Amino acid sequence: MITEERQKTQMIRYLFLCVSLLSTSAVVAQPPPVNQPRPAPIMSRWEKQVTADNAWRDYPRPQMIRQQWQNLNGMWDYAITPKTAPAPTRYQGQILVPFAVESTLSTVTKSLTANQRLWYRKAVSIPKEWAGQRVLIHFGAVDYECNLWVNGGLTGSHAGGSDSFSFDITDFLKEGQNELVLGVLDPTSAGEQPRGKQLMNPQGIWYTPVSGIWQTVWLEPVPKQTYIEEVQLTPELDSGRVRVEALLDKPANNYTTAIRVTALDGSQTVATTLVRAGRTAYLPISNPKLWSPDSPFLYDYKVELVTVTDPFGDTPRNKRPRQDEALRTAYANATATGMPLDAVTGYFGMRKISVGDGPLPNQPVLLLNNKFVFQNGPLDQGWWPAGLLTPPSEEGMAFEIDFLKKSGFNMLRKHIKVEPERYYYLCDKMGILVWQDMPSGFLEGQNESPGDQSEPIRRSKGKEQFELELRRMMNRLHNHPSIVTWVVHNEGWGQYDNGRLAAWVKALDPSRLVNAASGWNDRGAGDFYDIHTYQEEPKAPEPKSDRVVVIGEFGGIGWPIDGHLWNPNMRNWGYQTYHSADTVLAAYKKKYAKIVEYYQKQALSAAVYTQTTDVEGEVNGLLTYDREVIKIPVETLRQIHAPLFR
């Protein structure tokens, strides 16, 4: 049974949801009128520094690096046409990639409706030193559905607003300049695809839409015959090893193609092994240096595609060993010949996240590296006033993470958004735990209300797309040690088959925990019992003998600060709103006093405070939306949080 207090808290969120979605019905004959996005009235200091020459110049995939690459960020031609129109012969202007067409930093700041198509065009030249190799084009993210033409030839198609993808464009290239044309469709809230907090008419807890390219676009040469396409590393702390799965773009049907894996501590080799291509490798890590927020140590790795002498010589194929251990032993003793055919580098962290016994009987707790560590973090939306979903720079992201660390947070919940991969690199490097939400998406009527005892059914194509993008997100982010929890559903927003999905996610990635439903309608699934409580004094979750108990959202202390508001003429709201530093601090202390009490007396495992920054009409951030005002001093925050780590 749901308690009266939980019902009240959930109804607050539900009312905001209902009001915001009144204009988003997907079954009406005509779509509602669309508000054009407004130029950002405030900007962060990093957004003010963005130019066409410096927009996202860092290597976009720090977990799998090759030395040769070409950044395609910068000015592209753009046009917006009816979606039924052919590719334009004339373009309307230029857009700064990788910022969405609705954003101020894109230099366009226009809406894209479900009945329109957004076109991009750019001329590129392939470096001469790439001759004899294949050329891949990578997109960090394009919202939502796109097609790519290279020199007039259709090269590939993709649907999914938050996941990276690549096309092999080699066969479409010519000498000199090559024309890239990308066409994009995005239904935003007229569709049920995963989209997070985007709404065609943003209001309340819903924000300005994001359409088109919103993460880095880049070219990369790879070996012509075969190349390393994917590397997954999984720390196995209890057995003192890391599991490495390196996959090629095509199967290697011979015994002389092998993968050499090396782990390094700085310049010192820690472990190395050879394994037959297409097989799992294990690297023993003796006396591992553990990764944690207090000590975020990272090992480097190198994965090389090599040719080896056949370890079985003239032994007939039907006499060769079939067991993995026998194959691993044979290849570990093989000899590599010649130069590597391909090589990539990256890093990994040795850490373990699990559920185990805590200070109270019959109440499991969250364990990090087999020790109970309370996880204290903010709800982190990841929106920016001029860039929307796209952060302005690595420096801007690092500022936020550093602020959170210094304030006594060791975790953040990345709320229904997937960040560029360099964000997670900073979390790994700087040391902060991440709960990663799956972006939600649904049509009106497909979302649950608080206290529902049954889940609304979803159309098959909606479920297929949600699960496809969920799996892509997990695969793409698998190597980041900072990510310790997958959050499947948030507050009943498009929630369906919650128990099945929680078990599926756990089976796909048993190295992490699963928060099946954060807030609202618990189905008894996953590793967490997670409540949301926005009262002035947060309420405690009920004890659970089979799961950890956490407060997945609380807080929401609003303070609108003149000169730092997205729109002074709208209702700038928080769950409780105050107008001075003293009243905000008193409210914050009151809330955290209850969190400390529940941690000490009821083995609460984690708490998520709403939120890191103000966002558009929400003013319940620890920072203003432009990141210029810290509402509670960093040292004061640290002192308030300190009892959670004693």
mmCIF file of N, CA, C and O in Angstrom, residues 307-393:
data_model
loop_
_atom_site.group_PDB
_atom_site.id
_atom_site.type_symbol
_atom_site.label_atom_id
_atom_site.label_comp_id
_atom_site.label_asym_id
_atom_site.label_seq_id
_atom_site.Cartn_x
_atom_site.Cartn_y
_atom_site.Cartn_z
ATOM 1 N N THR A 307 49.206 -10.568 -35.884
ATOM 2 C CA THR A 307 49.320 -11.885 -36.513
ATOM 3 C C THR A 307 50.283 -12.723 -35.702
ATOM 4 O O THR A 307 51.354 -12.248 -35.290
ATOM 5 N N VAL A 308 49.929 -13.977 -35.433
ATOM 6 C CA VAL A 308 50.783 -14.865 -34.648
ATOM 7 C C VAL A 308 51.055 -16.134 -35.446
ATOM 8 O O VAL A 308 50.325 -16.479 -36.384
ATOM 9 N N THR A 309 52.116 -16.801 -35.073
ATOM 10 C CA THR A 309 52.348 -18.137 -35.623
ATOM 11 C C THR A 309 51.254 -19.059 -35.099
ATOM 12 O O THR A 309 50.814 -18.931 -33.952
ATOM 13 N N ASP A 310 50.801 -19.962 -35.935
ATOM 14 C CA ASP A 310 49.718 -20.862 -35.529
ATOM 15 C C ASP A 310 50.177 -21.668 -34.312
ATOM 16 O O ASP A 310 51.137 -22.458 -34.392
ATOM 17 N N PRO A 311 49.533 -21.480 -33.126
ATOM 18 C CA PRO A 311 50.009 -22.169 -31.914
ATOM 19 C C PRO A 311 49.835 -23.682 -31.970
ATOM 20 O O PRO A 311 50.396 -24.397 -31.136
ATOM 21 N N PHE A 312 49.083 -24.206 -32.946
ATOM 22 C CA PHE A 312 48.848 -25.647 -33.024
ATOM 23 C C PHE A 312 49.586 -26.286 -34.194
ATOM 24 O O PHE A 312 49.439 -27.486 -34.450
ATOM 25 N N GLY A 313 50.380 -25.470 -34.932
ATOM 26 C CA GLY A 313 51.217 -26.017 -35.995
ATOM 27 C C GLY A 313 50.421 -26.815 -37.007
ATOM 28 O O GLY A 313 49.426 -26.338 -37.565
ATOM 29 N N ASP A 314 50.856 -28.043 -37.228
ATOM 30 C CA ASP A 314 50.226 -28.904 -38.233
ATOM 31 C C ASP A 314 49.120 -29.777 -37.662
ATOM 32 O O ASP A 314 48.610 -30.671 -38.344
ATOM 33 N N THR A 315 48.738 -29.550 -36.414
ATOM 34 C CA THR A 315 47.675 -30.358 -35.807
ATOM 35 C C THR A 315 46.377 -30.198 -36.593
ATOM 36 O O THR A 315 45.951 -29.067 -36.850
ATOM 37 N N PRO A 316 45.756 -31.293 -37.026
ATOM 38 C CA PRO A 316 44.497 -31.178 -37.781
ATOM 39 C C PRO A 316 43.445 -30.406 -36.988
ATOM 40 O O PRO A 316 43.427 -30.441 -35.750
ATOM 41 N N ARG A 317 42.576 -29.700 -37.693
ATOM 42 C CA ARG A 317 41.576 -28.868 -37.023
ATOM 43 C C ARG A 317 40.691 -29.688 -36.090
ATOM 44 O O ARG A 317 40.298 -29.211 -35.018
ATOM 45 N N ASN A 318 40.352 -30.935 -36.496
ATOM 46 C CA ASN A 318 39.463 -31.728 -35.648
ATOM 47 C C ASN A 318 40.158 -32.262 -34.401
ATOM 48 O O ASN A 318 39.515 -32.848 -33.534
ATOM 49 N N LYS A 319 41.497 -32.058 -34.293
ATOM 50 C CA LYS A 319 42.237 -32.500 -33.109
ATOM 51 C C LYS A 319 42.591 -31.329 -32.183
ATOM 52 O O LYS A 319 43.166 -31.530 -31.109
ATOM 53 N N ARG A 320 42.269 -30.123 -32.602
ATOM 54 C CA ARG A 320 42.652 -28.955 -31.808
ATOM 55 C C ARG A 320 41.692 -28.775 -30.630
ATOM 56 O O ARG A 320 40.518 -29.158 -30.718
ATOM 57 N N PRO A 321 42.164 -28.182 -29.522
ATOM 58 C CA PRO A 321 41.312 -28.041 -28.331
ATOM 59 C C PRO A 321 40.136 -27.119 -28.593
ATOM 60 O O PRO A 321 40.206 -26.199 -29.420
ATOM 61 N N ARG A 322 39.052 -27.365 -27.888
ATOM 62 C CA ARG A 322 37.846 -26.561 -28.041
ATOM 63 C C ARG A 322 37.543 -25.733 -26.785
ATOM 64 O O ARG A 322 36.809 -24.761 -26.851
ATOM 65 N N GLN A 323 38.091 -26.100 -25.638
ATOM 66 C CA GLN A 323 37.784 -25.398 -24.402
ATOM 67 C C GLN A 323 38.506 -24.047 -24.354
ATOM 68 O O GLN A 323 39.636 -23.911 -24.816
ATOM 69 N N ASP A 324 37.829 -23.045 -23.760
ATOM 70 C CA ASP A 324 38.383 -21.697 -23.697
ATOM 71 C C ASP A 324 39.730 -21.666 -22.991
ATOM 72 O O ASP A 324 40.667 -21.004 -23.447
ATOM 73 N N GLU A 325 39.860 -22.382 -21.880
ATOM 74 C CA GLU A 325 41.108 -22.327 -21.103
ATOM 75 C C GLU A 325 42.270 -22.892 -21.907
ATOM 76 O O GLU A 325 43.379 -22.349 -21.892
ATOM 77 N N ALA A 326 42.020 -23.972 -22.612
ATOM 78 C CA ALA A 326 43.085 -24.563 -23.423
ATOM 79 C C ALA A 326 43.492 -23.621 -24.550
ATOM 80 O O ALA A 326 44.681 -23.456 -24.851
ATOM 81 N N LEU A 327 42.518 -22.961 -25.164
ATOM 82 C CA LEU A 327 42.825 -22.005 -26.225
ATOM 83 C C LEU A 327 43.597 -20.813 -25.677
ATOM 84 O O LEU A 327 44.567 -20.340 -26.283
ATOM 85 N N ARG A 328 43.173 -20.321 -24.494
ATOM 86 C CA ARG A 328 43.860 -19.167 -23.912
ATOM 87 C C ARG A 328 45.309 -19.507 -23.588
ATOM 88 O O ARG A 328 46.223 -18.705 -23.816
ATOM 89 N N THR A 329 45.533 -20.709 -23.051
ATOM 90 C CA THR A 329 46.901 -21.118 -22.712
ATOM 91 C C THR A 329 47.762 -21.211 -23.964
ATOM 92 O O THR A 329 48.912 -20.742 -23.987
ATOM 93 N N ALA A 330 47.203 -21.775 -25.022
ATOM 94 C CA ALA A 330 47.971 -21.918 -26.263
ATOM 95 C C ALA A 330 48.334 -20.559 -26.842
ATOM 96 O O ALA A 330 49.480 -20.325 -27.242
ATOM 97 N N TYR A 331 47.399 -19.628 -26.873
ATOM 98 C CA TYR A 331 47.663 -18.319 -27.480
ATOM 99 C C TYR A 331 48.539 -17.452 -26.586
ATOM 100 O O TYR A 331 49.320 -16.630 -27.078
ATOM 101 N N ALA A 332 48.427 -17.611 -25.286
ATOM 102 C CA ALA A 332 49.275 -16.829 -24.382
ATOM 103 C C ALA A 332 50.746 -17.134 -24.621
ATOM 104 O O ALA A 332 51.617 -16.282 -24.376
ATOM 105 N N ASN A 333 51.037 -18.328 -25.123
ATOM 106 C CA ASN A 333 52.423 -18.723 -25.381
ATOM 107 C C ASN A 333 52.815 -18.570 -26.854
ATOM 108 O O ASN A 333 53.920 -18.947 -27.241
ATOM 109 N N ALA A 334 51.909 -18.017 -27.662
ATOM 110 C CA ALA A 334 52.205 -17.848 -29.089
ATOM 111 C C ALA A 334 53.136 -16.653 -29.293
ATOM 112 O O ALA A 334 53.376 -15.850 -28.392
ATOM 113 N N THR A 335 53.640 -16.520 -30.493
ATOM 114 C CA THR A 335 54.570 -15.436 -30.826
ATOM 115 C C THR A 335 53.954 -14.545 -31.898
ATOM 116 O O THR A 335 53.536 -15.025 -32.958
ATOM 117 N N ALA A 336 53.887 -13.241 -31.610
ATOM 118 C CA ALA A 336 53.370 -12.285 -32.585
ATOM 119 C C ALA A 336 54.440 -11.989 -33.624
ATOM 120 O O ALA A 336 55.637 -11.929 -33.319
ATOM 121 N N THR A 337 54.018 -11.799 -34.869
ATOM 122 C CA THR A 337 54.961 -11.504 -35.950
ATOM 123 C C THR A 337 54.589 -10.179 -36.609
ATOM 124 O O THR A 337 53.409 -9.881 -36.820
ATOM 125 N N GLY A 338 55.583 -9.382 -36.933
ATOM 126 C CA GLY A 338 55.347 -8.138 -37.654
ATOM 127 C C GLY A 338 54.713 -7.064 -36.799
ATOM 128 O O GLY A 338 54.546 -7.192 -35.577
ATOM 129 N N MET A 339 54.336 -5.970 -37.446
ATOM 130 C CA MET A 339 53.712 -4.837 -36.780
ATOM 131 C C MET A 339 52.227 -5.107 -36.540
ATOM 132 O O MET A 339 51.589 -5.863 -37.289
ATOM 133 N N PRO A 340 51.637 -4.497 -35.489
ATOM 134 C CA PRO A 340 50.189 -4.647 -35.283
ATOM 135 C C PRO A 340 49.404 -4.148 -36.496
ATOM 136 O O PRO A 340 49.769 -3.157 -37.136
ATOM 137 N N LEU A 341 48.335 -4.851 -36.815
ATOM 138 C CA LEU A 341 47.473 -4.459 -37.919
ATOM 139 C C LEU A 341 46.567 -3.292 -37.538
ATOM 140 O O LEU A 341 46.137 -2.517 -38.396
ATOM 141 N N ASP A 342 46.249 -3.182 -36.259
ATOM 142 C CA ASP A 342 45.430 -2.090 -35.738
ATOM 143 C C ASP A 342 45.708 -1.995 -34.246
ATOM 144 O O ASP A 342 46.124 -2.977 -33.608
ATOM 145 N N ALA A 343 45.491 -0.808 -33.669
ATOM 146 C CA ALA A 343 45.726 -0.622 -32.235
ATOM 147 C C ALA A 343 44.843 0.505 -31.729
ATOM 148 O O ALA A 343 44.650 1.518 -32.404
ATOM 149 N N VAL A 344 44.291 0.306 -30.533
ATOM 150 C CA VAL A 344 43.525 1.347 -29.850
ATOM 151 C C VAL A 344 43.971 1.385 -28.393
ATOM 152 O O VAL A 344 44.456 0.390 -27.845
ATOM 153 N N THR A 345 43.796 2.543 -27.770
ATOM 154 C CA THR A 345 44.163 2.708 -26.367
ATOM 155 C C THR A 345 42.998 3.296 -25.591
ATOM 156 O O THR A 345 42.097 3.921 -26.160
ATOM 157 N N GLY A 346 43.033 3.114 -24.288
ATOM 158 C CA GLY A 346 41.996 3.644 -23.409
ATOM 159 C C GLY A 346 42.392 3.448 -21.966
ATOM 160 O O GLY A 346 43.580 3.406 -21.627
ATOM 161 N N TYR A 347 41.409 3.270 -21.107
ATOM 162 C CA TYR A 347 41.685 3.145 -19.673
ATOM 163 C C TYR A 347 40.576 2.331 -19.015
ATOM 164 O O TYR A 347 39.510 2.108 -19.593
ATOM 165 N N PHE A 348 40.811 1.909 -17.791
ATOM 166 C CA PHE A 348 39.780 1.213 -17.015
ATOM 167 C C PHE A 348 40.051 1.432 -15.537
ATOM 168 O O PHE A 348 41.151 1.841 -15.136
ATOM 169 N N GLY A 349 39.064 1.183 -14.729
ATOM 170 C CA GLY A 349 39.188 1.290 -13.283
ATOM 171 C C GLY A 349 38.800 -0.011 -12.617
ATOM 172 O O GLY A 349 37.852 -0.682 -13.049
ATOM 173 N N MET A 350 39.530 -0.379 -11.578
ATOM 174 C CA MET A 350 39.216 -1.593 -10.818
ATOM 175 C C MET A 350 38.297 -1.209 -9.665
ATOM 176 O O MET A 350 38.727 -0.625 -8.667
ATOM 177 N N ARG A 351 37.035 -1.476 -9.833
ATOM 178 C CA ARG A 351 36.069 -1.186 -8.776
ATOM 179 C C ARG A 351 34.915 -2.179 -8.840
ATOM 180 O O ARG A 351 34.645 -2.789 -9.868
ATOM 181 N N LYS A 352 34.228 -2.330 -7.720
ATOM 182 C CA LYS A 352 33.099 -3.253 -7.639
ATOM 183 C C LYS A 352 31.936 -2.539 -6.965
ATOM 184 O O LYS A 352 32.114 -1.886 -5.938
ATOM 185 N N ILE A 353 30.770 -2.653 -7.541
ATOM 186 C CA ILE A 353 29.551 -2.138 -6.917
ATOM 187 C C ILE A 353 28.633 -3.327 -6.645
ATOM 188 O O ILE A 353 28.469 -4.201 -7.496
ATOM 189 N N SER A 354 28.081 -3.376 -5.441
ATOM 190 C CA SER A 354 27.283 -4.541 -5.070
ATOM 191 C C SER A 354 26.335 -4.176 -3.939
ATOM 192 O O SER A 354 26.353 -3.064 -3.410
ATOM 193 N N VAL A 355 25.511 -5.140 -3.578
ATOM 194 C CA VAL A 355 24.584 -5.024 -2.448
ATOM 195 C C VAL A 355 24.992 -6.066 -1.421
ATOM 196 O O VAL A 355 25.290 -7.213 -1.765
ATOM 197 N N GLY A 356 25.030 -5.661 -0.147
ATOM 198 C CA GLY A 356 25.432 -6.606 0.892
ATOM 199 C C GLY A 356 24.945 -6.186 2.258
ATOM 200 O O GLY A 356 24.148 -5.248 2.406
ATOM 201 N N ASP A 357 25.428 -6.869 3.253
ATOM 202 C CA ASP A 357 25.008 -6.606 4.631
ATOM 203 C C ASP A 357 25.512 -5.250 5.102
ATOM 204 O O ASP A 357 26.610 -4.806 4.747
ATOM 205 N N GLY A 358 24.697 -4.593 5.916
ATOM 206 C CA GLY A 358 25.050 -3.300 6.462
ATOM 207 C C GLY A 358 25.002 -3.301 7.975
ATOM 208 O O GLY A 358 25.039 -4.357 8.619
ATOM 209 N N PRO A 359 24.875 -2.135 8.581
ATOM 210 C CA PRO A 359 24.905 -2.037 10.040
ATOM 211 C C PRO A 359 23.654 -2.574 10.715
ATOM 212 O O PRO A 359 23.684 -2.867 11.916
ATOM 213 N N LEU A 360 22.539 -2.691 9.993
ATOM 214 C CA LEU A 360 21.299 -3.188 10.572
ATOM 215 C C LEU A 360 20.946 -4.544 9.982
ATOM 216 O O LEU A 360 21.159 -4.774 8.783
ATOM 217 N N PRO A 361 20.426 -5.448 10.774
ATOM 218 C CA PRO A 361 20.019 -6.749 10.233
ATOM 219 C C PRO A 361 18.837 -6.589 9.282
ATOM 220 O O PRO A 361 17.991 -5.707 9.452
ATOM 221 N N ASN A 362 18.803 -7.435 8.259
ATOM 222 C CA ASN A 362 17.685 -7.493 7.313
ATOM 223 C C ASN A 362 17.480 -6.200 6.524
ATOM 224 O O ASN A 362 16.382 -5.938 6.042
ATOM 225 N N GLN A 363 18.536 -5.394 6.418
ATOM 226 C CA GLN A 363 18.454 -4.220 5.560
ATOM 227 C C GLN A 363 19.740 -4.101 4.752
ATOM 228 O O GLN A 363 20.737 -3.554 5.220
ATOM 229 N N PRO A 364 19.739 -4.638 3.521
ATOM 230 C CA PRO A 364 20.940 -4.554 2.686
ATOM 231 C C PRO A 364 21.315 -3.096 2.400
ATOM 232 O O PRO A 364 20.472 -2.190 2.463
ATOM 233 N N VAL A 365 22.582 -2.892 2.059
ATOM 234 C CA VAL A 365 23.082 -1.551 1.746
ATOM 235 C C VAL A 365 23.937 -1.611 0.492
ATOM 236 O O VAL A 365 24.329 -2.682 0.023
ATOM 237 N N LEU A 366 24.242 -0.435 -0.039
ATOM 238 C CA LEU A 366 25.121 -0.322 -1.198
ATOM 239 C C LEU A 366 26.574 -0.464 -0.768
ATOM 240 O O LEU A 366 27.018 0.196 0.186
ATOM 241 N N LEU A 367 27.303 -1.317 -1.463
ATOM 242 C CA LEU A 367 28.713 -1.531 -1.184
ATOM 243 C C LEU A 367 29.549 -1.063 -2.373
ATOM 244 O O LEU A 367 29.210 -1.349 -3.525
ATOM 245 N N LEU A 368 30.615 -0.351 -2.083
ATOM 246 C CA LEU A 368 31.607 0.008 -3.088
ATOM 247 C C LEU A 368 32.910 -0.649 -2.692
ATOM 248 O O LEU A 368 33.422 -0.407 -1.594
ATOM 249 N N ASN A 369 33.431 -1.496 -3.563
ATOM 250 C CA ASN A 369 34.643 -2.267 -3.258
ATOM 251 C C ASN A 369 34.486 -3.024 -1.947
ATOM 252 O O ASN A 369 35.385 -3.064 -1.101
ATOM 253 N N ASN A 370 33.254 -3.603 -1.783
ATOM 254 C CA ASN A 370 32.896 -4.459 -0.645
ATOM 255 C C ASN A 370 32.777 -3.712 0.676
ATOM 256 O O ASN A 370 32.777 -4.337 1.741
ATOM 257 N N LYS A 371 32.644 -2.386 0.639
ATOM 258 C CA LYS A 371 32.450 -1.595 1.856
ATOM 259 C C LYS A 371 31.229 -0.704 1.693
ATOM 260 O O LYS A 371 30.960 -0.194 0.606
ATOM 261 N N PHE A 372 30.503 -0.494 2.803
ATOM 262 C CA PHE A 372 29.336 0.379 2.777
ATOM 263 C C PHE A 372 29.796 1.824 2.628
ATOM 264 O O PHE A 372 30.486 2.365 3.487
ATOM 265 N N VAL A 373 29.431 2.436 1.519
ATOM 266 C CA VAL A 373 29.726 3.843 1.264
ATOM 267 C C VAL A 373 28.407 4.523 0.916
ATOM 268 O O VAL A 373 27.766 4.160 -0.071
ATOM 269 N N PHE A 374 27.994 5.494 1.740
ATOM 270 C CA PHE A 374 26.771 6.225 1.452
ATOM 271 C C PHE A 374 26.958 7.019 0.159
ATOM 272 O O PHE A 374 27.993 7.654 -0.047
ATOM 273 N N GLN A 375 25.940 6.995 -0.703
ATOM 274 C CA GLN A 375 26.016 7.698 -1.979
ATOM 275 C C GLN A 375 25.149 8.956 -1.913
ATOM 276 O O GLN A 375 23.918 8.868 -1.853
ATOM 277 N N ASN A 376 25.812 10.104 -1.891
ATOM 278 C CA ASN A 376 25.157 11.396 -1.747
ATOM 279 C C ASN A 376 25.378 12.202 -3.013
ATOM 280 O O ASN A 376 26.525 12.467 -3.397
ATOM 281 N N GLY A 377 24.288 12.548 -3.706
ATOM 282 C CA GLY A 377 24.476 13.255 -4.968
ATOM 283 C C GLY A 377 23.277 14.081 -5.356
ATOM 284 O O GLY A 377 22.195 13.956 -4.785
ATOM 285 N N PRO A 378 23.441 14.917 -6.372
ATOM 286 C CA PRO A 378 22.318 15.700 -6.880
ATOM 287 C C PRO A 378 21.661 15.035 -8.075
ATOM 288 O O PRO A 378 22.261 14.218 -8.775
ATOM 289 N N LEU A 379 20.427 15.420 -8.329
ATOM 290 C CA LEU A 379 19.776 15.145 -9.603
ATOM 291 C C LEU A 379 20.402 16.091 -10.615
ATOM 292 O O LEU A 379 20.379 17.309 -10.435
ATOM 293 N N ASP A 380 21.008 15.548 -11.652
ATOM 294 C CA ASP A 380 21.782 16.353 -12.581
ATOM 295 C C ASP A 380 21.136 16.288 -13.963
ATOM 296 O O ASP A 380 21.215 15.270 -14.645
ATOM 297 N N GLN A 381 20.498 17.400 -14.367
ATOM 298 C CA GLN A 381 19.744 17.416 -15.616
ATOM 299 C C GLN A 381 20.650 17.551 -16.836
ATOM 300 O O GLN A 381 20.323 17.063 -17.919
ATOM 301 N N GLY A 382 21.762 18.268 -16.702
ATOM 302 C CA GLY A 382 22.699 18.399 -17.812
ATOM 303 C C GLY A 382 22.271 19.351 -18.911
ATOM 304 O O GLY A 382 22.703 19.193 -20.054
ATOM 305 N N TRP A 383 21.429 20.354 -18.595
ATOM 306 C CA TRP A 383 20.993 21.339 -19.588
ATOM 307 C C TRP A 383 21.774 22.641 -19.409
ATOM 308 O O TRP A 383 22.197 22.988 -18.304
ATOM 309 N N TRP A 384 21.930 23.371 -20.521
ATOM 310 C CA TRP A 384 22.670 24.626 -20.536
ATOM 311 C C TRP A 384 21.845 25.685 -21.245
ATOM 312 O O TRP A 384 21.146 25.379 -22.220
ATOM 313 N N PRO A 385 21.890 26.939 -20.799
ATOM 314 C CA PRO A 385 20.988 27.957 -21.359
ATOM 315 C C PRO A 385 21.178 28.231 -22.844
ATOM 316 O O PRO A 385 20.201 28.471 -23.554
ATOM 317 N N ALA A 386 22.408 28.217 -23.337
ATOM 318 C CA ALA A 386 22.652 28.505 -24.758
ATOM 319 C C ALA A 386 22.914 27.257 -25.579
ATOM 320 O O ALA A 386 22.757 27.279 -26.803
ATOM 321 N N GLY A 387 23.321 26.156 -24.944
ATOM 322 C CA GLY A 387 23.619 24.919 -25.662
ATOM 323 C C GLY A 387 22.573 23.848 -25.524
ATOM 324 O O GLY A 387 22.633 22.825 -26.211
ATOM 325 N N LEU A 388 21.595 24.037 -24.595
ATOM 326 C CA LEU A 388 20.559 23.051 -24.307
ATOM 327 C C LEU A 388 21.197 21.729 -23.887
ATOM 328 O O LEU A 388 21.915 21.692 -22.893
ATOM 329 N N LEU A 389 21.015 20.637 -24.618
ATOM 330 C CA LEU A 389 21.595 19.353 -24.199
ATOM 331 C C LEU A 389 23.104 19.300 -24.400
ATOM 332 O O LEU A 389 23.777 18.448 -23.805
ATOM 333 N N THR A 390 23.654 20.166 -25.226
ATOM 334 C CA THR A 390 25.082 20.114 -25.535
ATOM 335 C C THR A 390 25.860 21.022 -24.589
ATOM 336 O O THR A 390 25.676 22.242 -24.624
ATOM 337 N N PRO A 391 26.728 20.459 -23.749
ATOM 338 C CA PRO A 391 27.563 21.320 -22.903
ATOM 339 C C PRO A 391 28.457 22.192 -23.775
ATOM 340 O O PRO A 391 28.789 21.830 -24.909
ATOM 341 N N PRO A 392 28.882 23.346 -23.256
ATOM 342 C CA PRO A 392 29.688 24.248 -24.077
ATOM 343 C C PRO A 392 31.108 23.778 -24.297
ATOM 344 O O PRO A 392 31.708 24.073 -25.337
ATOM 345 N N SER A 393 31.672 23.048 -23.316
ATOM 346 C CA SER A 393 33.078 22.657 -23.402
ATOM 347 C C SER A 393 33.392 21.681 -22.289
ATOM 348 O O SER A 393 32.621 21.506 -21.341
#
